[in-house]
PDB file of C-alpha atoms in Angstrom:
ATOM      1  CA  UNK A  24      -6.713  52.563  28.709  1.00 75.00           C
ATOM      2  CA  UNK A  25      -3.044  53.076  28.298  1.00 73.00           C
ATOM      3  CA  UNK A  26      -3.017  49.551  30.941  1.00 77.00           C
ATOM      4  CA  UNK A  27      -4.896  47.293  28.677  1.00 82.00           C
ATOM      5  CA  UNK A  28      -2.730  48.912  25.323  1.00 81.00           C
ATOM      6  CA  UNK A  29       0.517  48.479  26.885  1.00 70.00           C
ATOM      7  CA  UNK A  30      -0.430  45.017  27.964  1.00 74.00           C
ATOM      8  CA  UNK A  31      -1.764  43.778  24.513  1.00 77.00           C
ATOM      9  CA  UNK A  32       1.728  46.020  23.352  1.00 74.00           C
ATOM     10  CA  UNK A  33       3.373  43.552  25.625  1.00 72.00           C
ATOM     11  CA  UNK A  34       1.772  39.932  24.476  1.00 74.00           C
ATOM     12  CA  UNK A  35       2.201  40.987  21.410  1.00 71.00           C
ATOM     13  CA  UNK A  36       5.810  41.744  21.552  1.00 64.00           C
ATOM     14  CA  UNK A  37       6.443  38.521  23.410  1.00 65.00           C
ATOM     15  CA  UNK A  38       4.293  35.578  20.859  1.00 62.00           C
ATOM     16  CA  UNK A  39       6.630  37.315  17.918  1.00 62.00           C
ATOM     17  CA  UNK A  40       9.573  36.935  20.073  1.00 53.00           C
ATOM     18  CA  UNK A  41       8.557  33.404  21.331  1.00 52.00           C
ATOM     19  CA  UNK A  42       7.414  32.329  17.167  1.00 51.00           C
ATOM     20  CA  UNK A  43      10.660  33.639  16.053  1.00 50.00           C
ATOM     21  CA  UNK A  44      13.153  32.425  18.088  1.00 50.00           C
ATOM     22  CA  UNK A  45      11.268  29.054  18.439  1.00 58.00           C
ATOM     23  CA  UNK A  46      12.115  28.534  14.672  1.00 87.00           C
ATOM     24  CA  UNK A  47      14.175  27.120  12.910  1.00 90.00           C
ATOM     25  CA  UNK A  48      14.562  26.204   9.646  1.00 89.00           C
ATOM     26  CA  UNK A  49      15.190  21.778   7.934  1.00 89.00           C
ATOM     27  CA  UNK A  50      16.631  20.763   4.841  1.00 87.00           C
ATOM     28  CA  UNK A  51      13.184  18.229   3.948  1.00 84.00           C
ATOM     29  CA  UNK A  52      16.170  15.410   2.143  1.00 81.00           C
ATOM     30  CA  UNK A  53      16.640  12.183   3.447  1.00 75.00           C
ATOM     31  CA  UNK A  54      20.469  13.056   4.273  1.00 78.00           C
ATOM     32  CA  UNK A  55      19.734  16.143   6.107  1.00 85.00           C
ATOM     33  CA  UNK A  56      20.617  15.241   9.531  1.00 85.00           C
ATOM     34  CA  UNK A  57      20.826  18.862  10.833  1.00 88.00           C
ATOM     35  CA  UNK A  58      18.756  22.241  12.031  1.00 88.00           C
ATOM     36  CA  UNK A  59      20.438  25.837  11.430  1.00 89.00           C
ATOM     37  CA  UNK A  60      19.014  29.482  13.364  1.00 87.00           C
ATOM     38  CA  UNK A  61      19.128  31.246   9.509  1.00 84.00           C
ATOM     39  CA  UNK A  62      17.975  30.437   6.169  1.00 84.00           C
ATOM     40  CA  UNK A  63      21.183  31.407   4.955  1.00 83.00           C
ATOM     41  CA  UNK A  64      23.992  28.747   7.041  1.00 87.00           C
ATOM     42  CA  UNK A  65      25.735  27.147   3.808  1.00 80.00           C
ATOM     43  CA  UNK A  66      24.552  24.176   5.073  1.00 85.00           C
ATOM     44  CA  UNK A  67      21.490  24.840   3.199  1.00 85.00           C
ATOM     45  CA  UNK A  68      21.957  27.459   1.362  1.00 80.00           C
ATOM     46  CA  UNK A  69      21.815  25.779  -2.006  1.00 79.00           C
ATOM     47  CA  UNK A  70      19.076  23.162  -0.963  1.00 83.00           C
ATOM     48  CA  UNK A  71      15.486  24.071  -2.310  1.00 82.00           C
ATOM     49  CA  UNK A  72      13.423  22.049   0.365  1.00 84.00           C
ATOM     50  CA  UNK A  73      13.771  24.073   3.207  1.00 88.00           C
ATOM     51  CA  UNK A  74      10.617  25.095   5.428  1.00 87.00           C
ATOM     52  CA  UNK A  75      10.708  26.040   8.755  1.00 89.00           C
ATOM     53  CA  UNK A  76       9.592  24.162  12.172  1.00 90.00           C
ATOM     54  CA  UNK A  77       9.700  24.743  16.218  1.00 90.00           C
ATOM     55  CA  UNK A  78      13.255  23.796  17.827  1.00 86.00           C
ATOM     56  CA  UNK A  79      10.965  20.721  20.026  1.00 86.00           C
ATOM     57  CA  UNK A  80       9.829  19.266  16.688  1.00 88.00           C
ATOM     58  CA  UNK A  81      13.054  19.207  14.806  1.00 86.00           C
ATOM     59  CA  UNK A  82      14.520  17.551  17.116  1.00 85.00           C
ATOM     60  CA  UNK A  83      11.179  15.359  17.504  1.00 85.00           C
ATOM     61  CA  UNK A  84      12.313  14.152  13.863  1.00 84.00           C
ATOM     62  CA  UNK A  85      15.982  13.382  14.693  1.00 84.00           C
ATOM     63  CA  UNK A  86      17.287  16.793  14.117  1.00 87.00           C
ATOM     64  CA  UNK A  87      20.968  18.558  15.674  1.00 86.00           C
ATOM     65  CA  UNK A  88      21.803  22.014  16.293  1.00 88.00           C
ATOM     66  CA  UNK A  89      24.336  22.906  13.354  1.00 88.00           C
ATOM     67  CA  UNK A  90      27.151  23.466  14.647  1.00 87.00           C
ATOM     68  CA  UNK A  91      27.888  26.634  12.344  1.00 86.00           C
ATOM     69  CA  UNK A  92      24.529  28.452  13.145  1.00 85.00           C
ATOM     70  CA  UNK A  93      24.661  26.955  17.435  1.00 84.00           C
ATOM     71  CA  UNK A  94      28.079  26.333  18.284  1.00 83.00           C
ATOM     72  CA  UNK A  95      29.872  22.924  18.593  1.00 81.00           C
ATOM     73  CA  UNK A  96      29.406  23.249  22.361  1.00 79.00           C
ATOM     74  CA  UNK A  97      25.306  23.300  21.200  1.00 81.00           C
ATOM     75  CA  UNK A  98      26.070  20.888  18.420  1.00 80.00           C
ATOM     76  CA  UNK A  99      27.704  17.930  20.379  1.00 79.00           C
ATOM     77  CA  UNK A 100      24.819  18.321  23.281  1.00 78.00           C
ATOM     78  CA  UNK A 101      22.380  18.120  20.834  1.00 80.00           C
ATOM     79  CA  UNK A 102      23.766  15.493  18.830  1.00 81.00           C
ATOM     80  CA  UNK A 103      23.960  12.150  21.200  1.00 77.00           C
ATOM     81  CA  UNK A 104      20.184  12.585  21.529  1.00 79.00           C
ATOM     82  CA  UNK A 105      19.534  13.128  17.599  1.00 81.00           C
ATOM     83  CA  UNK A 106      21.776  10.027  16.964  1.00 80.00           C
ATOM     84  CA  UNK A 107      19.536   7.790  19.203  1.00 79.00           C
ATOM     85  CA  UNK A 108      16.018   9.286  17.826  1.00 79.00           C
ATOM     86  CA  UNK A 109      16.953   8.880  14.419  1.00 78.00           C
ATOM     87  CA  UNK A 110      18.180   4.986  15.115  1.00 78.00           C
ATOM     88  CA  UNK A 111      14.877   4.150  17.130  1.00 78.00           C
ATOM     89  CA  UNK A 112      12.812   6.151  14.581  1.00 74.00           C
ATOM     90  CA  UNK A 113      14.946   3.710  11.735  1.00 72.00           C
ATOM     91  CA  UNK A 114      13.807   0.801  13.747  1.00 72.00           C
ATOM     92  CA  UNK A 115       9.994   1.656  13.687  1.00 70.00           C
ATOM     93  CA  UNK A 116       9.771   2.465  10.022  1.00 64.00           C
ATOM     94  CA  UNK A 117      10.885   0.351   7.472  1.00 59.00           C
ATOM     95  CA  UNK A 118      13.554   1.466   4.710  1.00 57.00           C
ATOM     96  CA  UNK A 119      11.683   2.493   1.577  1.00 59.00           C
ATOM     97  CA  UNK A 120      13.765  -0.029  -0.084  1.00 62.00           C
ATOM     98  CA  UNK A 121      11.986  -2.511   2.110  1.00 67.00           C
ATOM     99  CA  UNK A 122       8.411  -0.513   1.693  1.00 68.00           C
ATOM    100  CA  UNK A 123       9.000  -0.766  -2.404  1.00 74.00           C
ATOM    101  CA  UNK A 124      10.185  -4.518  -2.206  1.00 78.00           C
ATOM    102  CA  UNK A 125       6.890  -5.520  -0.036  1.00 76.00           C
ATOM    103  CA  UNK A 126       4.510  -3.325  -2.473  1.00 79.00           C
ATOM    104  CA  UNK A 127       6.271  -5.103  -5.434  1.00 81.00           C
ATOM    105  CA  UNK A 128       5.824  -8.812  -3.547  1.00 85.00           C
ATOM    106  CA  UNK A 129       2.191  -7.575  -2.691  1.00 84.00           C
ATOM    107  CA  UNK A 130       1.533  -6.957  -6.962  1.00 84.00           C
ATOM    108  CA  UNK A 131       3.237 -10.084  -7.324  1.00 86.00           C
ATOM    109  CA  UNK A 132       0.593 -12.004  -5.297  1.00 86.00           C
ATOM    110  CA  UNK A 133      -2.454  -9.929  -6.434  1.00 86.00           C
ATOM    111  CA  UNK A 134      -0.884 -11.491  -9.860  1.00 87.00           C
ATOM    112  CA  UNK A 135      -0.757 -14.662  -8.362  1.00 86.00           C
ATOM    113  CA  UNK A 136      -4.772 -14.680  -7.263  1.00 87.00           C
ATOM    114  CA  UNK A 137      -6.092 -12.827  -9.869  1.00 89.00           C
ATOM    115  CA  UNK A 138      -4.111 -16.105 -12.586  1.00 89.00           C
ATOM    116  CA  UNK A 139      -6.109 -18.421 -10.078  1.00 88.00           C
ATOM    117  CA  UNK A 140      -9.211 -16.632 -10.223  1.00 87.00           C
ATOM    118  CA  UNK A 141      -9.106 -16.435 -13.909  1.00 89.00           C
ATOM    119  CA  UNK A 142      -8.534 -20.639 -13.672  1.00 88.00           C
ATOM    120  CA  UNK A 143     -11.673 -21.463 -11.929  1.00 88.00           C
ATOM    121  CA  UNK A 144     -13.281 -19.376 -13.865  1.00 87.00           C
ATOM    122  CA  UNK A 145     -12.041 -21.860 -16.577  1.00 85.00           C
ATOM    123  CA  UNK A 146     -12.959 -24.783 -14.232  1.00 85.00           C
ATOM    124  CA  UNK A 147     -16.315 -23.371 -14.157  1.00 80.00           C
ATOM    125  CA  UNK A 148     -17.176 -23.108 -17.883  1.00 79.00           C
ATOM    126  CA  UNK A 149     -15.883 -26.593 -18.605  1.00 76.00           C
ATOM    127  CA  UNK A 150     -18.221 -27.483 -15.518  1.00 71.00           C
ATOM    128  CA  UNK A 151     -21.249 -26.286 -17.558  1.00 67.00           C
ATOM    129  CA  UNK A 152     -20.018 -28.409 -20.719  1.00 59.00           C
ATOM    130  CA  UNK A 153     -20.994 -31.836 -18.910  1.00 53.00           C
ATOM    131  CA  UNK A 154     -24.585 -31.234 -17.976  1.00 56.00           C
ATOM    132  CA  UNK A 155     -26.905 -33.675 -18.740  1.00 59.00           C
ATOM    133  CA  UNK A 156     -27.266 -31.422 -22.205  1.00 69.00           C
ATOM    134  CA  UNK A 157     -24.089 -32.191 -23.839  1.00 70.00           C
ATOM    135  CA  UNK A 158     -22.786 -35.530 -24.243  1.00 71.00           C
ATOM    136  CA  UNK A 159     -18.983 -36.595 -23.614  1.00 72.00           C
ATOM    137  CA  UNK A 160     -17.270 -35.003 -26.342  1.00 78.00           C
ATOM    138  CA  UNK A 161     -19.561 -31.198 -25.369  1.00 74.00           C
ATOM    139  CA  UNK A 162     -21.248 -31.568 -27.870  1.00 77.00           C
ATOM    140  CA  UNK A 163     -25.157 -30.772 -27.510  1.00 72.00           C
ATOM    141  CA  UNK A 164     -27.821 -33.572 -26.937  1.00 71.00           C
ATOM    142  CA  UNK A 165     -31.691 -32.973 -27.266  1.00 69.00           C
ATOM    143  CA  UNK A 166     -33.174 -34.552 -23.840  1.00 64.00           C
ATOM    144  CA  UNK A 167     -35.923 -35.308 -26.118  1.00 64.00           C
ATOM    145  CA  UNK A 168     -33.757 -37.998 -27.484  1.00 62.00           C
ATOM    146  CA  UNK A 169     -31.510 -39.533 -24.723  1.00 60.00           C
ATOM    147  CA  UNK A 170     -35.540 -39.793 -23.105  1.00 64.00           C
ATOM    148  CA  UNK A 171     -37.136 -41.728 -26.194  1.00 66.00           C
ATOM    149  CA  UNK A 172     -33.163 -44.049 -26.701  1.00 64.00           C
ATOM    150  CA  UNK A 173     -34.132 -44.868 -22.543  1.00 63.00           C
ATOM    151  CA  UNK A 174     -37.837 -45.975 -23.288  1.00 62.00           C
ATOM    152  CA  UNK A 175     -36.755 -47.451 -26.206  1.00 58.00           C
ATOM    153  CA  UNK A 176     -34.856 -49.768 -24.531  1.00 55.00           C
ATOM    154  CA  UNK A 177     -36.851 -50.201 -21.164  1.00 53.00           C
ATOM    155  CA  UNK A 178     -40.392 -52.054 -23.485  1.00 54.00           C
ATOM    156  CA  UNK A 179     -40.298 -55.293 -23.776  1.00 60.00           C
ATOM    157  CA  UNK A 180     -39.754 -55.499 -27.603  1.00 71.00           C
ATOM    158  CA  UNK A 181     -36.341 -54.894 -27.536  1.00 73.00           C
ATOM    159  CA  UNK A 182     -33.887 -56.935 -25.979  1.00 76.00           C
ATOM    160  CA  UNK A 183     -30.499 -56.036 -23.281  1.00 76.00           C
ATOM    161  CA  UNK A 184     -28.594 -54.702 -27.233  1.00 80.00           C
ATOM    162  CA  UNK A 185     -31.549 -52.509 -27.720  1.00 76.00           C
ATOM    163  CA  UNK A 186     -32.454 -55.228 -31.015  1.00 78.00           C
ATOM    164  CA  UNK A 187     -36.186 -55.747 -31.507  1.00 73.00           C
ATOM    165  CA  UNK A 188     -37.292 -58.901 -30.605  1.00 76.00           C
ATOM    166  CA  UNK A 189     -40.814 -60.247 -31.513  1.00 72.00           C
ATOM    167  CA  UNK A 190     -43.390 -60.982 -28.783  1.00 63.00           C
ATOM    168  CA  UNK A 191     -44.422 -63.903 -31.191  1.00 61.00           C
ATOM    169  CA  UNK A 192     -41.558 -66.526 -29.527  1.00 51.00           C
TER     170      UNK A 192
END
């Protein structure tokens, strides 16, 4: 029983030690490039947006060791690798200005598409006005009148100009 308690206590101490040893602090601003041992480091002391992360995660996002917290030797070791990582990240992801410009261009393109759609709708409405029920000026003409006129012109009692011709001649 004592062995089990001792093993559990040992595991608990190791997990606590591991969790505290691997946690570092980073400022979440775009200009921040270092990770720190403690929140009280004067480089991040006044910053409101500080969060704790694992050291490996901080290095993956291109952060180097703080020269104040870790010393110049550790800073020089990690700075070169961090600079390369930041350059690789910058090449993959577009800059925020570029993203904003792309968003503006997309909005402009959407507006152009909407304008074209409205124009097509207007043209479709105009096309509806040229149906057989309307004349060239867009005025409504009933089908009966047009059919009657066609019949009158086709009857033998009228000539080509539509004048009445007597059948006696």
